[in-house]
Amino acid sequence: MPSVLAWIDHDSKARERTLRILSLFQEKESRDELGLGSVRDSFADQLFPGTSTIQTRLRYMLFVPWIYHSLEEKRLPAESFSIQADKLERDLVQPLMDSDDQAGVFGKTAGKRLKRLPSSVYWAGLGVWGIRITPFSQDEYHRRIDETYRRRNALKALEKDAKVRGDDIDVEQRMATLSWHPRLPAPPEDFPGAVNFALSREEAEFIRDRIQVACPNSLLSFLALHCEPADTQAPWEHQDYGRFSEQHKELLTHARLFSEVMHGAALSYNVQLARLRNHEDLVAEHQASFDEWTANLPLEEIRSWSVSRLWELTMDHGHTITPKTRFFVQQWIDHTRRSPNDLLSNADALTLIKRREMKLKGTRSRFRNQRALEQWGGYSGVGRLVYRWPNVKVLLNDLYQGMSREEKC
C-alpha cells in the first residue's frame, strides 16, 4: 500500500509526525531502480519548479541568503567565507530545535554534525525562483566572492563619476554586482540567535512574488496565488483541480497515468526479488500490493492513453529521456494494456523488468549479485510517483500561514 501523508494546519505536532513519516518512507518512494527518474523529474520540474524531495521547510529559502548576505556585508574574504557560512548554518540547528515547531529541522538528530547543509539543498531552488542572482555554483560562489567585492567597488566608482556627469548607471551593471535579490526581506533582529519557521507576511509575499515572476506558468505558481493548502495524497486529487488550467490538467493526467502504470513495474520488481530471496512473507505482501494495483487500474483510460503525447510533454525540459527508457516504458505499457492480471506469470513481462534493472545496475544488479540481493531491505521504489507533492504541500502550507499572518504595527 502506498503511504498517505496528511497535513493539519496550525498543529506543530502533526507537522512533526508528517515529516517523520515522510522520512521513513523516502527509501520506498524515491529509489529509482528502473531508471524512470528523468520522466518523473521532467513532470515535477514543470509542475513544481525549484522544489526537491529533500527540501523540508520554506523559510530555509530565506535563511540561506540571509547568512550569505551578512557575510558579504562584512566583506569576509574568500579564504574564510565558506568556513564561516558553514558555521552559521550549523548554528541554526539549536535555535530551531528550541522553537515550538521542530518539524523539518536540518540536523535534528545529528545537531551541528549534520552532513548536508541546507544551502546545498536549496541552492538550485533559490536560483530557479530568482532569489539567488549569482549564476555560479555554490563552491564557485565561495571561491569568487573577492571578485564580487571588486565589481562592487568598481560600480561605486562608476556611480561617483556618473553623478558628476549627471548620467545613469545601467540596471544590468548594478544587477551584475548582486548575489541576492535586491528586495530580499531583512532578517529578524535576533537572527540567527533566535529563529523559527514562521514566515512573516512580508517574507511570504516576497517568496510568492518570486515564484510568480520566475515560474508564472507553473502549477506551483497557481497554487501559491489562488489556493489554500490541500490534504491530498497526489496533486491531481487537489480540491481546486477544476480551476486548474487545461495545460496543467493535461500535464497532471499524463503524470497520473505514468504513475499508475509504472507503479506496477516497481511492484513486479519487488515480487521478483522476494521470490529470489525465498522470503514467503515479502512475496505475499508484494503480491497483495500487485493484486490491489491490478484491481484498481484504470485500464480503459490506459488503453486510450497517447504515449506519444507523454513524450511530447516530458522531453526537452532539462532532462534526457533516452530511447532505451522510452522503449522500456512503451513495452511495459503494452504488456499492461494486454493483460495486467497475467504480468507476474508472463515471462516476457518479467524479463523486461529484470533486464532493465540489470542494464542499469550492471554488476550491482540484485538479479546477478547475491550480496546485493541479501542486502536488499525488502522494499525498493514501491511508493507511487507523486512528483514531490508531499514536500510541496509542506512548502505551500508554510507560505499560506505566512500570507495569513497579520503584520505587527
Short mmCIF file of C-alpha atoms in Angstrom, two decimals:
data_model
loop_
_atom_site.label_atom_id
_atom_site.label_comp_id
_atom_site.label_asym_id
_atom_site.label_seq_id
_atom_site.Cartn_x
_atom_site.Cartn_y
_atom_site.Cartn_z
CA MET A 1 0.00 0.00 0.00
CA PRO A 2 1.33 3.49 -0.80
CA SER A 3 1.80 5.86 2.10
CA VAL A 4 -0.80 8.53 2.76
CA LEU A 5 0.51 11.79 4.24
CA ALA A 6 -1.93 14.12 5.95
CA TRP A 7 -1.35 17.77 6.86
CA ILE A 8 -3.11 19.66 9.62
CA ASP A 9 -2.89 23.45 9.80
CA HIS A 10 -1.64 25.16 12.97
CA ASP A 11 -0.59 21.86 14.56
CA SER A 12 3.17 21.58 15.07
CA LYS A 13 2.89 18.02 16.39
CA ALA A 14 1.02 16.97 13.25
CA ARG A 15 3.67 18.64 11.09
CA GLU A 16 6.37 16.78 13.03
CA ARG A 17 4.59 13.47 12.60
CA THR A 18 4.03 14.05 8.88
CA LEU A 19 7.66 14.86 8.17
CA ARG A 20 8.84 11.90 10.22
CA ILE A 21 6.61 9.56 8.22
CA LEU A 22 7.84 11.18 5.03
CA SER A 23 11.41 10.44 6.09
CA LEU A 24 10.60 6.83 6.91
CA PHE A 25 9.04 6.25 3.52
CA GLN A 26 11.64 8.14 1.50
CA GLU A 27 13.55 4.92 0.72
CA LYS A 28 10.40 3.25 -0.56
CA GLU A 29 9.22 6.18 -2.64
CA SER A 30 12.33 7.77 -4.07
CA ARG A 31 14.52 4.86 -5.17
CA ASP A 32 14.74 4.82 -8.94
CA GLU A 33 15.52 1.16 -9.56
CA LEU A 34 14.09 1.08 -13.09
CA GLY A 35 15.53 4.33 -14.44
CA LEU A 36 12.33 6.39 -14.52
CA GLY A 37 13.83 9.43 -12.80
CA SER A 38 14.21 11.50 -15.94
CA VAL A 39 10.48 11.26 -16.73
CA ARG A 40 9.49 11.76 -13.10
CA ASP A 41 11.69 14.84 -12.73
CA SER A 42 10.53 16.33 -16.01
CA PHE A 43 6.96 16.29 -14.73
CA ALA A 44 7.99 17.54 -11.29
CA ASP A 45 10.12 20.41 -12.62
CA GLN A 46 7.32 21.62 -14.87
CA LEU A 47 4.69 21.38 -12.15
CA PHE A 48 6.76 22.49 -9.15
CA PRO A 49 9.97 24.21 -10.35
CA GLY A 50 12.63 24.95 -7.76
CA THR A 51 11.46 22.22 -5.36
CA SER A 52 13.05 18.90 -4.42
CA THR A 53 12.26 15.85 -2.32
CA ILE A 54 14.81 16.86 0.33
CA GLN A 55 13.55 20.38 0.96
CA THR A 56 11.72 20.48 4.27
CA ARG A 57 10.54 23.99 5.17
CA LEU A 58 10.06 27.15 3.16
CA ARG A 59 11.88 29.62 5.40
CA TYR A 60 15.19 27.96 4.56
CA MET A 61 14.76 29.84 1.26
CA LEU A 62 15.47 32.94 3.37
CA PHE A 63 17.82 31.54 6.00
CA VAL A 64 20.44 30.71 3.35
CA PRO A 65 20.57 34.13 1.61
CA TRP A 66 20.40 35.90 4.98
CA ILE A 67 23.53 34.08 6.12
CA TYR A 68 25.42 34.72 2.91
CA HIS A 69 24.29 38.33 2.65
CA SER A 70 25.52 39.01 6.19
CA LEU A 71 28.95 37.65 5.30
CA GLU A 72 29.06 39.76 2.13
CA GLU A 73 28.17 42.84 4.16
CA LYS A 74 31.21 42.14 6.36
CA ARG A 75 33.37 41.71 3.23
CA LEU A 76 34.56 38.37 4.52
CA PRO A 77 37.38 37.19 2.20
CA ALA A 78 37.23 34.02 0.14
CA GLU A 79 39.66 32.08 2.33
CA SER A 80 37.28 32.22 5.30
CA PHE A 81 33.94 32.79 3.56
CA SER A 82 32.81 29.16 3.18
CA ILE A 83 34.11 28.23 6.64
CA GLN A 84 32.09 30.96 8.32
CA ALA A 85 28.99 30.19 6.23
CA ASP A 86 29.28 26.54 7.26
CA LYS A 87 29.46 27.56 10.93
CA LEU A 88 26.46 29.87 10.73
CA GLU A 89 24.34 27.19 9.08
CA ARG A 90 25.21 24.73 11.82
CA ASP A 91 24.46 27.40 14.41
CA LEU A 92 20.86 27.45 13.13
CA VAL A 93 20.17 23.95 14.43
CA GLN A 94 19.82 24.69 18.13
CA PRO A 95 17.62 27.81 17.84
CA LEU A 96 15.27 25.89 15.56
CA MET A 97 15.23 22.97 17.98
CA ASP A 98 14.37 25.42 20.77
CA SER A 99 11.36 26.73 18.82
CA ASP A 100 7.79 25.44 19.10
CA ASP A 101 7.90 23.92 15.60
CA GLN A 102 10.78 21.49 15.06
CA ALA A 103 9.40 19.65 12.04
CA GLY A 104 11.87 19.64 9.16
CA VAL A 105 14.91 20.92 11.06
CA PHE A 106 18.15 20.09 9.26
CA GLY A 107 20.37 18.48 11.90
CA LYS A 108 17.56 17.47 14.22
CA THR A 109 19.30 14.19 15.00
CA ALA A 110 22.94 14.98 14.21
CA GLY A 111 22.93 18.52 15.60
CA LYS A 112 25.86 20.61 14.40
CA ARG A 113 27.45 17.44 12.99
CA LEU A 114 24.90 17.25 10.17
CA LYS A 115 26.47 16.14 6.90
CA ARG A 116 24.30 18.02 4.42
CA LEU A 117 23.74 21.72 4.95
CA PRO A 118 20.50 23.48 3.93
CA SER A 119 22.38 25.71 1.47
CA SER A 120 23.33 22.73 -0.69
CA VAL A 121 19.71 21.53 -0.70
CA TYR A 122 18.15 24.91 -1.52
CA TRP A 123 20.84 26.39 -3.79
CA ALA A 124 19.24 25.26 -7.05
CA GLY A 125 15.74 26.30 -5.97
CA LEU A 126 16.98 29.72 -4.90
CA GLY A 127 18.27 30.19 -8.43
CA VAL A 128 15.10 28.91 -10.11
CA TRP A 129 12.94 31.28 -8.04
CA GLY A 130 15.22 34.24 -8.70
CA ILE A 131 16.12 34.77 -5.06
CA ARG A 132 19.71 33.88 -5.89
CA ILE A 133 21.04 36.12 -8.65
CA THR A 134 24.62 34.92 -8.80
CA PRO A 135 24.81 32.34 -11.61
CA PHE A 136 27.63 30.37 -10.01
CA SER A 137 27.56 27.01 -8.30
CA GLN A 138 27.81 27.20 -4.55
CA ASP A 139 31.51 26.31 -4.49
CA GLU A 140 32.31 28.77 -7.27
CA TYR A 141 30.35 31.49 -5.47
CA HIS A 142 32.52 30.90 -2.40
CA ARG A 143 35.74 31.00 -4.41
CA ARG A 144 34.84 34.12 -6.39
CA ILE A 145 33.45 36.27 -3.59
CA ASP A 146 36.52 38.57 -3.67
CA GLU A 147 35.80 39.18 -7.35
CA THR A 148 32.27 40.17 -6.38
CA TYR A 149 33.64 42.72 -3.92
CA ARG A 150 35.91 44.17 -6.63
CA ARG A 151 32.97 44.54 -9.02
CA ARG A 152 31.06 46.42 -6.34
CA ASN A 153 34.00 48.73 -5.74
CA ALA A 154 34.18 49.40 -9.48
CA LEU A 155 30.45 50.13 -9.56
CA LYS A 156 30.79 52.65 -6.74
CA ALA A 157 33.48 54.44 -8.72
CA LEU A 158 31.25 54.46 -11.80
CA GLU A 159 28.32 55.80 -9.76
CA LYS A 160 30.50 58.58 -8.42
CA ASP A 161 31.62 59.58 -11.93
CA ALA A 162 28.07 59.28 -13.28
CA LYS A 163 26.74 61.53 -10.53
CA VAL A 164 29.26 64.20 -11.52
CA ARG A 165 28.27 63.89 -15.18
CA GLY A 166 24.56 63.52 -14.46
CA ASP A 167 24.43 60.09 -16.13
CA ASP A 168 22.56 56.98 -15.07
CA ILE A 169 24.12 53.59 -14.35
CA ASP A 170 22.72 50.74 -16.44
CA VAL A 171 20.45 48.40 -14.45
CA GLU A 172 22.30 45.37 -15.78
CA GLN A 173 25.56 46.78 -14.43
CA ARG A 174 24.02 47.05 -10.99
CA MET A 175 22.48 43.57 -11.11
CA ALA A 176 25.82 42.07 -12.14
CA THR A 177 27.23 43.00 -8.73
CA LEU A 178 24.39 41.39 -6.74
CA SER A 179 24.35 37.88 -5.36
CA TRP A 180 20.81 38.05 -3.97
CA HIS A 181 17.58 39.70 -4.99
CA PRO A 182 17.62 43.42 -4.08
CA ARG A 183 14.20 43.16 -2.36
CA LEU A 184 15.26 40.28 -0.11
CA PRO A 185 13.50 40.99 3.21
CA ALA A 186 15.76 41.87 6.12
CA PRO A 187 16.25 39.08 8.67
CA PRO A 188 14.77 39.42 12.15
CA GLU A 189 16.92 41.48 14.50
CA ASP A 190 17.82 38.42 16.59
CA PHE A 191 18.71 36.20 13.60
CA PRO A 192 20.31 33.69 13.82
CA GLY A 193 20.32 33.62 17.60
CA ALA A 194 16.58 33.06 17.85
CA VAL A 195 14.69 31.78 14.82
CA ASN A 196 11.72 29.64 13.78
CA PHE A 197 9.95 28.52 10.61
CA ALA A 198 7.09 31.03 10.77
CA LEU A 199 7.22 33.36 7.79
CA SER A 200 6.22 36.96 8.31
CA ARG A 201 3.66 38.41 5.93
CA GLU A 202 6.40 40.40 4.18
CA GLU A 203 8.57 37.30 3.75
CA ALA A 204 5.69 35.23 2.41
CA GLU A 205 4.74 37.94 -0.07
CA PHE A 206 8.33 38.17 -1.27
CA ILE A 207 8.59 34.42 -1.88
CA ARG A 208 5.16 34.29 -3.53
CA ASP A 209 6.12 37.18 -5.82
CA ARG A 210 9.39 35.50 -6.73
CA ILE A 211 7.55 32.32 -7.73
CA GLN A 212 5.04 34.37 -9.74
CA VAL A 213 7.76 36.19 -11.67
CA ALA A 214 10.19 33.30 -12.13
CA CYS A 215 7.69 30.45 -12.75
CA PRO A 216 4.47 32.15 -13.90
CA ASN A 217 3.11 29.20 -15.89
CA SER A 218 3.72 26.53 -13.29
CA LEU A 219 1.14 24.79 -11.14
CA LEU A 220 3.21 25.87 -8.14
CA SER A 221 2.59 29.48 -9.07
CA PHE A 222 -1.15 28.94 -9.41
CA LEU A 223 -1.38 27.13 -6.08
CA ALA A 224 0.69 29.78 -4.32
CA LEU A 225 -1.52 32.57 -5.61
CA HIS A 226 -5.02 31.10 -5.64
CA CYS A 227 -5.37 28.04 -3.42
CA GLU A 228 -5.47 27.04 0.22
CA PRO A 229 -3.36 24.05 1.37
CA ALA A 230 -4.67 20.66 0.29
CA ASP A 231 -4.68 17.47 2.35
CA THR A 232 -4.39 15.07 -0.58
CA GLN A 233 -2.09 12.22 -1.50
CA ALA A 234 -1.38 13.48 -5.03
CA PRO A 235 -1.67 16.81 -6.86
CA TRP A 236 -4.39 15.56 -9.21
CA GLU A 237 -6.61 15.00 -6.15
CA HIS A 238 -6.46 18.68 -5.16
CA GLN A 239 -9.82 20.17 -4.21
CA ASP A 240 -9.30 23.01 -6.70
CA TYR A 241 -8.41 20.74 -9.62
CA GLY A 242 -11.43 22.02 -11.56
CA ARG A 243 -9.92 25.53 -11.52
CA PHE A 244 -6.58 24.40 -12.92
CA SER A 245 -5.70 25.47 -16.46
CA GLU A 246 -6.17 22.98 -19.30
CA GLN A 247 -2.39 22.86 -19.65
CA HIS A 248 -1.98 21.81 -16.02
CA LYS A 249 -4.82 19.30 -16.26
CA GLU A 250 -3.24 17.66 -19.29
CA LEU A 251 0.16 17.51 -17.63
CA LEU A 252 -1.36 16.02 -14.47
CA THR A 253 -3.37 13.49 -16.45
CA HIS A 254 -0.23 12.15 -18.12
CA ALA A 255 1.69 12.29 -14.84
CA ARG A 256 -1.08 10.33 -13.12
CA LEU A 257 -1.26 7.65 -15.82
CA PHE A 258 2.51 7.30 -15.90
CA SER A 259 2.46 6.88 -12.12
CA GLU A 260 -0.38 4.34 -12.29
CA VAL A 261 1.23 2.15 -14.94
CA MET A 262 4.82 2.25 -13.77
CA HIS A 263 3.80 1.52 -10.19
CA GLY A 264 3.06 -1.97 -11.44
CA ALA A 265 6.57 -2.29 -12.86
CA ALA A 266 8.05 -1.39 -9.45
CA LEU A 267 5.81 -3.91 -7.72
CA SER A 268 6.80 -6.62 -10.22
CA TYR A 269 10.45 -5.87 -9.46
CA ASN A 270 9.86 -6.30 -5.73
CA VAL A 271 7.88 -9.52 -6.21
CA GLN A 272 10.72 -10.98 -8.29
CA LEU A 273 13.34 -10.07 -5.69
CA ALA A 274 11.22 -11.51 -2.88
CA ARG A 275 10.91 -14.74 -4.85
CA LEU A 276 14.68 -14.85 -5.39
CA ARG A 277 15.21 -14.42 -1.67
CA ASN A 278 12.64 -17.17 -0.95
CA HIS A 279 11.05 -14.77 1.53
CA GLU A 280 7.46 -16.00 1.76
CA ASP A 281 6.13 -13.08 3.81
CA LEU A 282 7.59 -10.49 1.44
CA VAL A 283 6.32 -12.40 -1.59
CA ALA A 284 2.84 -12.45 -0.09
CA GLU A 285 2.99 -8.75 0.81
CA HIS A 286 4.19 -7.59 -2.59
CA GLN A 287 1.83 -9.99 -4.36
CA ALA A 288 -1.08 -8.49 -2.42
CA SER A 289 0.03 -4.98 -3.38
CA PHE A 290 0.28 -6.08 -7.00
CA ASP A 291 -3.21 -7.61 -6.91
CA GLU A 292 -4.59 -4.40 -5.46
CA TRP A 293 -2.83 -2.46 -8.20
CA THR A 294 -4.41 -4.57 -10.95
CA ALA A 295 -7.84 -4.36 -9.31
CA ASN A 296 -7.77 -0.55 -9.26
CA LEU A 297 -6.02 0.05 -12.57
CA PRO A 298 -7.96 2.46 -14.86
CA LEU A 299 -7.44 0.07 -17.75
CA GLU A 300 -9.71 1.70 -20.33
CA GLU A 301 -8.06 5.07 -19.75
CA ILE A 302 -4.62 3.48 -20.07
CA ARG A 303 -5.56 1.72 -23.29
CA SER A 304 -6.64 5.01 -24.87
CA TRP A 305 -3.68 6.95 -23.48
CA SER A 306 -1.46 8.68 -26.06
CA VAL A 307 2.08 7.67 -25.14
CA SER A 308 3.45 9.80 -27.98
CA ARG A 309 1.88 12.80 -26.26
CA LEU A 310 3.54 11.73 -22.99
CA TRP A 311 6.94 12.10 -24.66
CA GLU A 312 5.98 15.42 -26.24
CA LEU A 313 5.17 16.76 -22.78
CA THR A 314 8.24 15.43 -20.98
CA MET A 315 11.13 15.56 -23.43
CA ASP A 316 13.32 18.67 -23.85
CA HIS A 317 12.56 20.02 -20.38
CA GLY A 318 16.04 19.79 -18.91
CA HIS A 319 16.11 16.01 -18.51
CA THR A 320 17.45 13.48 -21.00
CA ILE A 321 14.92 10.72 -21.61
CA THR A 322 16.86 8.12 -23.57
CA PRO A 323 15.46 5.91 -26.34
CA LYS A 324 16.07 2.89 -24.08
CA THR A 325 13.94 4.45 -21.36
CA ARG A 326 11.15 5.21 -23.82
CA PHE A 327 11.36 1.65 -25.18
CA PHE A 328 11.16 0.14 -21.69
CA VAL A 329 8.17 2.29 -20.74
CA GLN A 330 6.37 1.53 -24.01
CA GLN A 331 6.94 -2.21 -23.63
CA TRP A 332 5.61 -2.24 -20.07
CA ILE A 333 2.57 -0.21 -21.10
CA ASP A 334 1.90 -2.66 -23.93
CA HIS A 335 2.08 -5.64 -21.56
CA THR A 336 -0.20 -3.85 -19.09
CA ARG A 337 -2.74 -2.95 -21.76
CA ARG A 338 -2.99 -6.54 -22.95
CA SER A 339 -3.43 -8.39 -19.67
CA PRO A 340 -2.44 -6.80 -16.36
CA ASN A 341 -3.60 -9.82 -14.34
CA ASP A 342 -1.02 -12.04 -16.05
CA LEU A 343 2.03 -9.82 -15.64
CA LEU A 344 3.55 -11.85 -12.80
CA SER A 345 3.32 -15.06 -14.84
CA ASN A 346 4.19 -13.50 -18.21
CA ALA A 347 7.80 -14.48 -18.91
CA ASP A 348 8.33 -11.59 -21.33
CA ALA A 349 6.99 -9.03 -18.86
CA LEU A 350 9.13 -10.43 -16.04
CA THR A 351 12.22 -10.49 -18.24
CA LEU A 352 11.61 -6.90 -19.32
CA ILE A 353 11.85 -5.76 -15.69
CA LYS A 354 14.83 -7.98 -14.94
CA ARG A 355 16.85 -6.88 -17.98
CA ARG A 356 16.11 -3.21 -17.33
CA GLU A 357 17.47 -3.39 -13.79
CA MET A 358 20.49 -5.46 -14.88
CA LYS A 359 21.31 -2.96 -17.61
CA LEU A 360 21.10 -0.04 -15.20
CA LYS A 361 22.98 -1.62 -12.29
CA GLY A 362 25.48 -3.83 -14.09
CA THR A 363 27.45 -5.94 -11.64
CA ARG A 364 25.46 -4.41 -8.76
CA SER A 365 22.22 -5.88 -10.08
CA ARG A 366 20.32 -7.79 -7.43
CA PHE A 367 19.48 -10.38 -10.07
CA ARG A 368 23.14 -11.30 -10.58
CA ASN A 369 24.86 -10.16 -7.37
CA GLN A 370 23.99 -12.38 -4.43
CA ARG A 371 25.40 -9.98 -1.86
CA ALA A 372 23.34 -7.11 -3.29
CA LEU A 373 20.26 -9.32 -3.09
CA GLU A 374 21.00 -10.24 0.52
CA GLN A 375 21.45 -6.56 1.43
CA TRP A 376 18.12 -5.61 -0.17
CA GLY A 377 15.86 -4.15 2.50
CA GLY A 378 12.68 -5.72 1.14
CA TYR A 379 11.23 -2.58 -0.49
CA SER A 380 12.58 -0.63 -3.46
CA GLY A 381 10.61 2.13 -5.14
CA VAL A 382 7.20 0.76 -4.11
CA GLY A 383 5.66 4.17 -3.47
CA ARG A 384 3.64 5.72 -6.26
CA LEU A 385 5.14 8.63 -8.15
CA VAL A 386 3.58 11.85 -6.87
CA TYR A 387 6.21 14.27 -8.18
CA ARG A 388 7.41 15.84 -4.90
CA TRP A 389 3.86 16.58 -3.80
CA PRO A 390 4.37 15.68 -0.09
CA ASN A 391 7.22 18.19 0.12
CA VAL A 392 5.42 20.79 -1.98
CA LYS A 393 2.42 20.57 0.36
CA VAL A 394 4.63 21.48 3.29
CA LEU A 395 6.15 24.45 1.47
CA LEU A 396 2.76 25.73 0.33
CA ASN A 397 1.36 25.37 3.82
CA ASP A 398 4.24 27.44 5.22
CA LEU A 399 3.56 30.07 2.57
CA TYR A 400 -0.17 30.13 3.28
CA GLN A 401 0.40 30.52 7.01
CA GLY A 402 2.72 33.45 6.33
CA MET A 403 0.26 35.11 3.97
CA SER A 404 -2.45 34.72 6.60
CA ARG A 405 -0.36 36.32 9.31
CA GLU A 406 -1.15 39.88 10.36
CA GLU A 407 1.76 42.29 10.20
CA LYS A 408 2.83 43.82 13.51
CA CYS A 409 2.21 47.53 13.79
#
